[in-house]
């Protein structure tokens, strides 16, 4: 028999999508979120067709299409010479090839669209300002917060729900730091493409830049090596960390260097990732999104995987007994996440290549037409999550 209700820890992309996906099957959910409000400053998100297809199934695509921008392509460009190395077409090409759009938007916009849908759905109840120190079904029931059949841990890389799952993965620092900020249109160098996602590449560092329709200006993410034991995302970062970042972009195009040096509002995101491990306890608790498989943003797929996870888990919970649904979820999702990790590791190697490797990379990529590069993404962007 299928479950009737779920308790979800975390109202990020994974948790909110899970609530909406469960509601499609008539399953009620209570979502518990520690934050008082759901906003995030200074960060953009690329949403690829595998994710936008799911958001379409949830009836959210119209609202998103009105506010996001569909980039013409994703281009790799030398951070030193500004020479275009390669590009993968998006825009109408993405809709035709992968059957769904590729969009870029501010993360707060996605969260608002998801929250509005959750609030409008009588099967979903959102509890803000509710930090669960040791989330468990037993605790939720004893505290009178929720009586649910399943606990879904969608509480991010520092998940506390993970303590309920023996042999679950542990976070480790990746050795890389992301700096994120919004660049005002008035401060943007003329060469920044107003219609595309551009990844500027250099030795041991890269910088991704794309326009945001909602705010005007650009979302900028600079990723370089760094040291940190900080768990806190989105902090300002110390002066020493800032100096170290700017040093790693020395020798780059001077305008890019200036943009980084002037980015007083930049926030500092030490990148942690999870390795292999179990995602459920075989009984009543399961992890999705970053709580299960936080990864480096080299393939821009963390939120997309959270969306796929949420949608597929809901379908499995609606059609299988709990323990079977849990096993099915791991069996179906783990190979996909493993393949994506390989792709992200390859991107990391290719993006940050130096010396002869960099020259080899540029030669190989230059030989590949955009259509052929696009074919490399069919398994990823053409994926049809089953919900
Ligand atoms: C620099 C950078 C760029 C990225 N770019 C992209 C991109 O372009 N495309 C893409 O698809 N992905 C991207 N990602 C990845 C993406 O942001 C994440 O994978 C995604 O947001 C994970 O969503 P989540 O809901 O699993 O976790 P989170 O967003 O971390 O949400 C977890 C929620 O749980 C709440 N919570 C945690 N603990 C508790 C508790 N004990 N009690 C109650 N609430 C709790 C938190 O407050 C939070 O709201 C990027 C990541 C980074 C760092």
Short mmCIF file of C-alpha atoms and ligand atoms in Angstrom, two decimals:
data_model
loop_
_atom_site.label_atom_id
_atom_site.label_comp_id
_atom_site.label_asym_id
_atom_site.label_seq_id
_atom_site.Cartn_x
_atom_site.Cartn_y
_atom_site.Cartn_z
CA UNK A 1 0.00 0.00 0.00
CA UNK A 2 1.24 3.48 -0.81
CA UNK A 3 1.96 6.00 1.94
CA UNK A 4 -0.48 8.75 2.86
CA UNK A 5 1.79 11.40 4.36
CA UNK A 6 5.42 12.54 4.50
CA UNK A 7 7.53 14.78 6.71
CA UNK A 8 10.16 16.66 4.74
CA UNK A 9 13.14 18.31 6.42
CA UNK A 10 14.33 21.37 4.46
CA UNK A 11 12.49 23.71 2.10
CA UNK A 12 15.23 24.08 -0.48
CA UNK A 13 14.78 23.02 -4.09
CA UNK A 14 14.68 19.33 -3.13
CA UNK A 15 12.18 19.64 -0.28
CA UNK A 16 9.73 21.94 -2.04
CA UNK A 17 9.82 19.86 -5.24
CA UNK A 18 9.25 16.71 -3.19
CA UNK A 19 6.15 18.20 -1.55
CA UNK A 20 4.66 19.21 -4.92
CA UNK A 21 5.55 15.85 -6.50
CA UNK A 22 3.93 13.90 -3.64
CA UNK A 23 0.81 16.06 -3.85
CA UNK A 24 0.38 14.98 -7.51
CA UNK A 25 -0.23 11.50 -6.11
CA UNK A 26 -2.56 12.70 -3.36
CA UNK A 27 0.13 12.35 -0.64
CA UNK A 28 0.11 14.99 2.09
CA UNK A 29 3.34 16.53 3.39
CA UNK A 30 4.64 18.74 6.17
CA UNK A 31 7.83 20.62 5.27
CA UNK A 32 10.05 21.83 8.11
CA UNK A 33 12.49 24.64 7.39
CA UNK A 34 14.87 26.26 9.86
CA UNK A 35 14.95 29.64 8.06
CA UNK A 36 12.43 32.38 8.86
CA UNK A 37 12.15 33.41 5.21
CA UNK A 38 13.15 31.68 1.99
CA UNK A 39 15.46 33.99 0.08
CA UNK A 40 19.03 33.80 -1.04
CA UNK A 41 21.13 36.78 -1.99
CA UNK A 42 23.58 36.89 -4.85
CA UNK A 43 23.26 33.54 -6.58
CA UNK A 44 22.04 32.40 -9.96
CA UNK A 45 21.11 28.96 -11.20
CA UNK A 46 21.24 27.23 -14.55
CA UNK A 47 18.32 24.87 -15.04
CA UNK A 48 18.91 22.31 -17.76
CA UNK A 49 16.16 20.50 -19.72
CA UNK A 50 16.19 17.38 -17.51
CA UNK A 51 15.11 19.63 -14.61
CA UNK A 52 12.84 22.03 -16.49
CA UNK A 53 10.93 19.04 -17.89
CA UNK A 54 10.03 18.03 -14.31
CA UNK A 55 9.09 21.59 -13.39
CA UNK A 56 6.83 21.54 -16.46
CA UNK A 57 5.13 18.37 -15.20
CA UNK A 58 4.52 20.20 -11.92
CA UNK A 59 2.85 23.05 -13.82
CA UNK A 60 5.57 25.63 -13.05
CA UNK A 61 7.17 26.17 -16.45
CA UNK A 62 4.88 28.99 -17.52
CA UNK A 63 5.70 31.03 -14.39
CA UNK A 64 9.42 30.34 -14.82
CA UNK A 65 9.50 31.09 -18.53
CA UNK A 66 8.11 34.56 -17.83
CA UNK A 67 11.04 35.47 -15.59
CA UNK A 68 14.05 33.48 -16.71
CA UNK A 69 16.30 33.84 -19.70
CA UNK A 70 16.99 31.04 -22.17
CA UNK A 71 20.65 31.50 -23.14
CA UNK A 72 21.63 31.19 -26.80
CA UNK A 73 24.48 28.87 -25.85
CA UNK A 74 26.97 27.84 -23.17
CA UNK A 75 30.43 28.92 -24.27
CA UNK A 76 33.91 28.09 -23.04
CA UNK A 77 36.21 31.09 -23.44
CA UNK A 78 39.86 31.63 -22.54
CA UNK A 79 40.07 33.85 -19.45
CA UNK A 80 43.35 35.27 -20.72
CA UNK A 81 42.85 35.90 -24.44
CA UNK A 82 39.00 35.90 -24.50
CA UNK A 83 39.21 33.48 -27.43
CA UNK A 84 36.15 31.28 -27.76
CA UNK A 85 37.19 27.63 -27.31
CA UNK A 86 33.89 25.83 -27.82
CA UNK A 87 30.15 26.22 -27.35
CA UNK A 88 27.04 24.11 -26.87
CA UNK A 89 23.85 25.60 -28.33
CA UNK A 90 20.82 26.16 -26.05
CA UNK A 91 17.77 28.39 -26.71
CA UNK A 92 15.42 26.86 -29.30
CA UNK A 93 18.03 24.17 -30.00
CA UNK A 94 17.67 22.83 -26.43
CA UNK A 95 13.88 22.75 -26.69
CA UNK A 96 14.10 20.84 -29.99
CA UNK A 97 16.90 18.41 -29.07
CA UNK A 98 16.13 17.67 -25.43
CA UNK A 99 12.41 18.43 -25.46
CA UNK A 100 12.51 21.09 -22.71
CA UNK A 101 14.09 24.51 -22.20
CA UNK A 102 17.47 25.51 -20.70
CA UNK A 103 16.98 28.55 -18.47
CA UNK A 104 19.03 30.78 -16.17
CA UNK A 105 17.50 32.64 -13.27
CA UNK A 106 18.08 33.92 -9.79
CA UNK A 107 17.75 31.12 -7.25
CA UNK A 108 15.35 33.22 -5.16
CA UNK A 109 13.02 33.28 -8.18
CA UNK A 110 12.89 29.50 -8.41
CA UNK A 111 12.32 29.27 -4.68
CA UNK A 112 9.49 31.83 -4.86
CA UNK A 113 7.76 29.94 -7.69
CA UNK A 114 8.07 26.67 -5.74
CA UNK A 115 6.89 28.22 -2.46
CA UNK A 116 3.89 29.88 -4.15
CA UNK A 117 2.87 26.51 -5.57
CA UNK A 118 3.36 24.79 -2.19
CA UNK A 119 1.28 27.43 -0.40
CA UNK A 120 -1.48 27.11 -2.99
CA UNK A 121 -1.62 23.31 -2.58
CA UNK A 122 -3.91 22.10 0.23
CA UNK A 123 -1.85 18.88 0.57
CA UNK A 124 1.35 20.78 1.46
CA UNK A 125 2.04 22.55 4.76
CA UNK A 126 5.16 24.66 5.13
CA UNK A 127 6.54 25.27 8.65
CA UNK A 128 9.17 28.02 8.65
CA UNK A 129 11.46 28.88 11.61
CA UNK A 130 11.53 25.20 12.62
CA UNK A 131 15.04 23.85 13.15
CA UNK A 132 15.03 20.13 13.81
CA UNK A 133 18.17 19.23 15.72
CA UNK A 134 17.66 15.46 15.45
CA UNK A 135 15.00 14.83 12.85
CA UNK A 136 13.16 11.53 13.20
CA UNK A 137 9.58 10.39 12.71
CA UNK A 138 9.44 9.46 16.37
CA UNK A 139 10.51 12.94 17.47
CA UNK A 140 8.07 14.67 15.10
CA UNK A 141 5.22 12.56 16.41
CA UNK A 142 6.13 12.98 20.10
CA UNK A 143 6.54 16.74 19.66
CA UNK A 144 3.10 16.91 18.03
CA UNK A 145 4.62 18.34 14.85
CA UNK A 146 3.60 15.65 12.37
CA UNK A 147 2.41 12.06 12.16
CA UNK A 148 3.89 10.82 8.89
CA UNK A 149 4.65 7.51 7.17
CA UNK A 150 8.05 8.57 5.82
CA UNK A 151 10.79 11.07 6.66
CA UNK A 152 12.49 12.71 3.68
CA UNK A 153 15.81 14.38 4.48
CA UNK A 154 16.13 17.28 2.02
CA UNK A 155 18.26 19.28 4.42
CA UNK A 156 21.34 19.92 2.31
CA UNK A 157 25.01 19.03 2.55
CA UNK A 158 25.08 19.40 6.36
CA UNK A 159 21.98 17.22 6.74
CA UNK A 160 21.09 16.19 10.28
CA UNK A 161 18.59 13.67 8.94
CA UNK A 162 21.65 11.72 7.72
CA UNK A 163 22.30 10.62 11.30
CA UNK A 164 19.21 8.39 10.90
CA UNK A 165 20.81 6.56 7.98
CA UNK A 166 23.60 4.09 8.83
CA UNK A 167 26.52 4.05 6.36
CA UNK A 168 25.40 7.31 4.78
CA UNK A 169 28.07 9.45 3.06
CA UNK A 170 30.12 12.06 4.94
CA UNK A 171 30.97 15.56 3.69
CA UNK A 172 34.56 16.41 2.72
CA UNK A 173 36.07 19.70 1.61
CA UNK A 174 36.80 19.65 -2.13
CA UNK A 175 39.76 22.03 -2.01
CA UNK A 176 37.82 24.61 -4.01
CA UNK A 177 36.05 27.80 -3.07
CA UNK A 178 33.25 29.49 -5.01
CA UNK A 179 32.84 33.27 -4.91
CA UNK A 180 29.42 34.44 -6.01
CA UNK A 181 28.11 37.90 -6.70
CA UNK A 182 25.83 39.92 -8.94
CA UNK A 183 27.62 42.26 -11.34
CA UNK A 184 25.59 45.35 -12.24
CA UNK A 185 25.07 45.89 -15.95
CA UNK A 186 26.69 49.34 -15.61
CA UNK A 187 29.89 47.75 -14.22
CA UNK A 188 30.07 44.86 -16.72
CA UNK A 189 32.84 44.75 -19.32
CA UNK A 190 31.60 45.27 -22.89
CA UNK A 191 32.80 41.81 -23.96
CA UNK A 192 30.46 39.96 -21.57
CA UNK A 193 27.86 38.15 -23.65
CA UNK A 194 24.38 39.42 -22.79
CA UNK A 195 22.68 36.40 -24.37
CA UNK A 196 24.74 33.39 -23.24
CA UNK A 197 26.32 31.51 -20.36
CA UNK A 198 30.08 32.03 -20.54
CA UNK A 199 32.61 29.94 -18.65
CA UNK A 200 35.99 31.71 -18.69
CA UNK A 201 38.74 29.15 -18.19
CA UNK A 202 42.26 29.49 -16.83
CA UNK A 203 44.94 27.48 -15.01
CA UNK A 204 43.43 26.11 -11.78
CA UNK A 205 40.48 28.49 -11.86
CA UNK A 206 37.37 29.36 -13.83
CA UNK A 207 34.64 31.94 -13.77
CA UNK A 208 31.05 31.46 -14.94
CA UNK A 209 29.00 34.45 -15.95
CA UNK A 210 25.44 34.80 -17.22
CA UNK A 211 22.81 37.50 -17.45
CA UNK A 212 19.87 37.50 -15.04
CA UNK A 213 16.69 38.92 -16.50
CA UNK A 214 15.03 39.49 -13.13
CA UNK A 215 17.76 41.66 -11.58
CA UNK A 216 19.46 43.05 -14.67
CA UNK A 217 23.21 42.50 -14.55
CA UNK A 218 25.07 39.21 -14.35
CA UNK A 219 25.43 36.29 -12.02
CA UNK A 220 29.14 35.67 -11.50
CA UNK A 221 30.69 32.57 -9.90
CA UNK A 222 34.47 32.36 -9.61
CA UNK A 223 35.88 28.97 -8.58
CA UNK A 224 39.46 28.49 -7.51
CA UNK A 225 41.54 26.53 -5.04
CA UNK A 226 41.29 27.57 -1.42
CA UNK A 227 41.48 26.33 2.11
CA UNK A 228 38.64 26.39 4.56
CA UNK A 229 37.09 24.54 7.38
CA UNK A 230 34.10 26.86 7.37
CA UNK A 231 30.74 25.18 7.11
CA UNK A 232 28.89 28.38 6.62
CA UNK A 233 27.86 29.15 3.03
CA UNK A 234 27.34 32.66 1.83
CA UNK A 235 29.63 34.45 4.32
CA UNK A 236 31.65 37.47 3.25
CA UNK A 237 35.04 35.72 3.38
CA UNK A 238 38.16 37.19 5.00
CA UNK A 239 40.50 39.73 3.42
CA UNK A 240 43.20 37.01 3.19
CA UNK A 241 40.81 34.70 1.32
CA UNK A 242 39.86 37.52 -1.02
CA UNK A 243 43.52 38.31 -1.75
CA UNK A 244 44.18 34.64 -2.44
CA UNK A 245 41.28 34.51 -4.88
CA UNK A 246 42.41 37.57 -6.81
CA UNK A 247 45.96 36.19 -6.97
CA UNK A 248 44.69 33.05 -8.71
CA UNK A 249 43.23 35.17 -11.50
CA UNK A 250 46.49 37.08 -12.05
CA UNK A 251 47.46 37.03 -15.72
CA UNK A 252 43.81 36.90 -16.78
CA UNK A 253 42.19 39.54 -18.92
CA UNK A 254 42.59 42.81 -16.98
CA UNK A 255 38.87 43.64 -17.07
CA UNK A 256 38.03 40.30 -15.43
CA UNK A 257 40.66 41.01 -12.79
CA UNK A 258 39.07 44.40 -12.14
CA UNK A 259 35.58 42.89 -11.81
CA UNK A 260 36.89 40.46 -9.17
CA UNK A 261 38.85 43.12 -7.29
CA UNK A 262 35.78 45.40 -7.18
CA UNK A 263 33.38 42.68 -6.04
CA UNK A 264 32.93 43.93 -2.48
CA UNK A 265 29.60 42.09 -2.15
CA UNK A 266 31.02 38.70 -3.17
CA UNK A 267 30.09 35.82 -0.89
CA UNK A 268 32.34 32.92 -0.10
CA UNK A 269 31.18 29.30 -0.58
CA UNK A 270 33.62 26.55 0.46
CA UNK A 271 32.65 23.60 -1.72
CA UNK A 272 31.95 20.38 0.15
CA UNK A 273 30.97 17.14 -1.52
CA UNK A 274 29.66 13.76 -0.43
CA UNK A 275 31.11 10.41 -1.45
CA UNK A 276 29.33 7.08 -1.77
CA UNK A 277 27.04 5.69 0.90
CA UNK A 278 23.51 4.61 1.74
CA UNK A 279 20.62 7.01 1.21
CA UNK A 280 17.98 5.30 3.32
CA UNK A 281 17.68 3.28 6.52
CA UNK A 282 15.46 0.55 5.02
CA UNK A 283 12.66 1.51 7.39
CA UNK A 284 11.30 5.04 7.36
CA UNK A 285 13.93 7.62 6.37
CA UNK A 286 15.46 8.57 3.02
CA UNK A 287 17.78 11.34 1.79
CA UNK A 288 17.46 13.36 -1.42
CA UNK A 289 19.29 16.26 -3.09
CA UNK A 290 22.46 17.63 -1.50
CA UNK A 291 21.74 15.66 1.70
CA UNK A 292 22.40 12.49 -0.32
CA UNK A 293 24.95 13.52 -2.94
CA UNK A 294 26.20 17.13 -2.71
CA UNK A 295 28.67 17.61 -5.53
CA UNK A 296 30.96 20.21 -7.02
CA UNK A 297 29.14 22.66 -9.31
CA UNK A 298 31.35 21.85 -12.33
CA UNK A 299 28.39 20.43 -14.25
CA UNK A 300 25.80 22.90 -12.83
CA UNK A 301 23.53 19.98 -11.90
CA UNK A 302 23.06 19.93 -8.11
CA UNK A 303 19.62 21.55 -8.15
CA UNK A 304 18.66 19.60 -11.26
CA UNK A 305 19.47 16.32 -9.48
CA UNK A 306 17.52 17.48 -6.42
CA UNK A 307 14.51 18.09 -8.69
CA UNK A 308 14.85 14.70 -10.43
CA UNK A 309 15.29 12.93 -7.06
CA UNK A 310 12.19 14.53 -5.56
CA UNK A 311 10.01 13.74 -8.55
CA UNK A 312 11.14 10.15 -8.97
CA UNK A 313 10.99 9.34 -5.25
CA UNK A 314 7.39 10.62 -5.09
CA UNK A 315 6.41 8.34 -7.99
CA UNK A 316 8.06 5.33 -6.33
CA UNK A 317 6.48 6.03 -2.94
CA UNK A 318 3.08 6.30 -4.59
CA UNK A 319 3.32 2.97 -6.39
CA UNK A 320 5.44 0.66 -4.19
CA UNK A 321 5.57 -0.47 -0.56
CA UNK A 322 7.96 1.77 1.38
CA UNK A 323 10.98 -0.55 1.59
CA UNK A 324 10.71 -1.44 -2.10
CA UNK A 325 10.40 2.21 -3.07
CA UNK A 326 13.56 3.03 -1.06
CA UNK A 327 15.55 0.26 -2.77
CA UNK A 328 14.24 1.24 -6.17
CA UNK A 329 15.24 4.85 -5.55
CA UNK A 330 18.85 3.92 -4.77
CA UNK A 331 19.02 1.45 -7.66
CA UNK A 332 17.78 3.99 -10.16
CA UNK A 333 19.40 7.17 -8.88
CA UNK A 334 22.85 6.06 -7.74
CA UNK A 335 24.20 5.12 -11.20
CA UNK A 336 23.01 8.44 -12.63
CA UNK A 337 24.64 10.41 -9.82
CA UNK A 338 27.84 8.38 -10.25
CA UNK A 339 27.93 9.17 -13.97
CA UNK A 340 27.33 12.83 -13.26
CA UNK A 341 30.15 12.90 -10.71
CA UNK A 342 32.46 11.52 -13.40
CA UNK A 343 31.33 14.25 -15.78
CA UNK A 344 31.87 16.93 -13.13
CA UNK A 345 35.35 15.55 -12.36
CA UNK A 346 36.17 15.62 -16.07
CA UNK A 347 34.96 19.22 -16.35
CA UNK A 348 37.06 20.16 -13.34
CA UNK A 349 40.13 18.65 -14.99
CA UNK A 350 39.40 20.24 -18.37
CA UNK A 351 38.36 23.68 -17.07
CA UNK A 352 41.39 24.09 -14.82
CA UNK A 353 43.95 22.49 -17.17
CA UNK A 354 47.32 24.18 -17.45
CA UNK A 355 50.35 24.00 -19.77
CA UNK A 356 50.35 21.31 -22.49
CA UNK A 357 47.07 19.83 -21.20
CA UNK A 358 45.36 23.16 -21.77
CA UNK A 359 46.71 23.36 -25.32
CA UNK A 360 45.56 19.79 -26.01
CA UNK A 361 42.11 20.55 -24.58
CA UNK A 362 41.71 23.60 -26.82
CA UNK A 363 42.78 21.69 -29.94
CA UNK A 364 40.41 18.77 -29.25
CA UNK A 365 37.45 21.04 -28.48
CA UNK A 366 38.09 23.24 -31.52
CA UNK A 367 37.71 20.18 -33.74
CA UNK A 368 34.22 19.44 -32.42
CA UNK A 369 31.28 21.30 -33.93
CA UNK A 370 28.62 22.56 -31.47
CA UNK A 371 26.12 19.88 -32.53
CA UNK A 372 28.62 17.14 -31.75
CA UNK A 373 29.39 18.65 -28.33
CA UNK A 374 25.65 18.83 -27.67
CA UNK A 375 25.33 15.09 -28.31
CA UNK A 376 27.61 14.50 -25.29
CA UNK A 377 24.79 15.83 -23.11
CA UNK A 378 21.96 13.69 -24.47
CA UNK A 379 22.15 11.23 -21.56
CA UNK A 380 22.01 14.12 -19.09
CA UNK A 381 19.65 16.72 -20.57
CA UNK A 382 17.47 14.24 -22.48
CA UNK A 383 16.72 12.20 -19.33
CA UNK A 384 13.03 11.78 -18.60
CA UNK A 385 12.45 11.45 -14.87
CA UNK A 386 9.56 9.14 -14.08
CA UNK A 387 7.25 10.55 -11.44
C1 LIG B 1 28.59 27.95 -6.55
C2 LIG B 1 27.46 27.03 -6.85
C3 LIG B 1 26.80 27.10 -8.07
C4 LIG B 1 25.76 26.21 -8.37
N1 LIG B 1 25.15 26.29 -9.59
C5 LIG B 1 24.18 25.40 -9.90
C6 LIG B 1 23.52 25.46 -11.17
O1 LIG B 1 23.80 26.34 -11.99
N2 LIG B 1 22.58 24.52 -11.45
C7 LIG B 1 22.23 23.53 -10.55
O2 LIG B 1 21.37 22.68 -10.87
N3 LIG B 1 22.83 23.47 -9.33
C8 LIG B 1 23.78 24.37 -8.99
N4 LIG B 1 24.37 24.33 -7.75
C9 LIG B 1 23.96 23.28 -6.79
C10 LIG B 1 22.65 23.61 -6.09
O3 LIG B 1 22.69 24.91 -5.56
C11 LIG B 1 22.40 22.61 -4.96
O4 LIG B 1 22.73 21.32 -5.36
C12 LIG B 1 20.93 22.65 -4.56
O5 LIG B 1 20.54 23.94 -4.17
C13 LIG B 1 20.65 21.64 -3.43
O6 LIG B 1 19.32 21.79 -3.02
P1 LIG B 1 18.81 21.03 -1.72
O7 LIG B 1 17.37 21.41 -1.60
O8 LIG B 1 19.18 19.61 -1.79
O9 LIG B 1 19.64 21.63 -0.51
P2 LIG B 1 19.68 23.11 0.09
O10 LIG B 1 19.47 24.12 -0.97
O11 LIG B 1 20.93 23.20 0.90
O12 LIG B 1 18.40 23.18 1.03
C14 LIG B 1 18.38 22.58 2.30
C15 LIG B 1 17.36 23.31 3.17
O13 LIG B 1 17.22 22.62 4.40
C16 LIG B 1 17.20 23.54 5.46
N5 LIG B 1 17.68 22.81 6.65
C17 LIG B 1 18.92 22.28 6.83
N6 LIG B 1 18.98 21.66 8.01
C18 LIG B 1 17.77 21.77 8.59
C19 LIG B 1 17.22 21.32 9.84
N7 LIG B 1 17.96 20.57 10.69
N8 LIG B 1 15.93 21.65 10.14
C20 LIG B 1 15.17 22.39 9.25
N9 LIG B 1 15.66 22.84 8.06
C21 LIG B 1 16.94 22.53 7.73
C22 LIG B 1 18.13 24.65 5.00
O14 LIG B 1 17.89 25.86 5.66
C23 LIG B 1 17.79 24.72 3.50
O15 LIG B 1 16.72 25.62 3.24
C24 LIG B 1 25.39 25.22 -7.42
C25 LIG B 1 26.02 25.18 -6.17
C26 LIG B 1 27.04 26.08 -5.88
C27 LIG B 1 27.69 26.02 -4.53
#
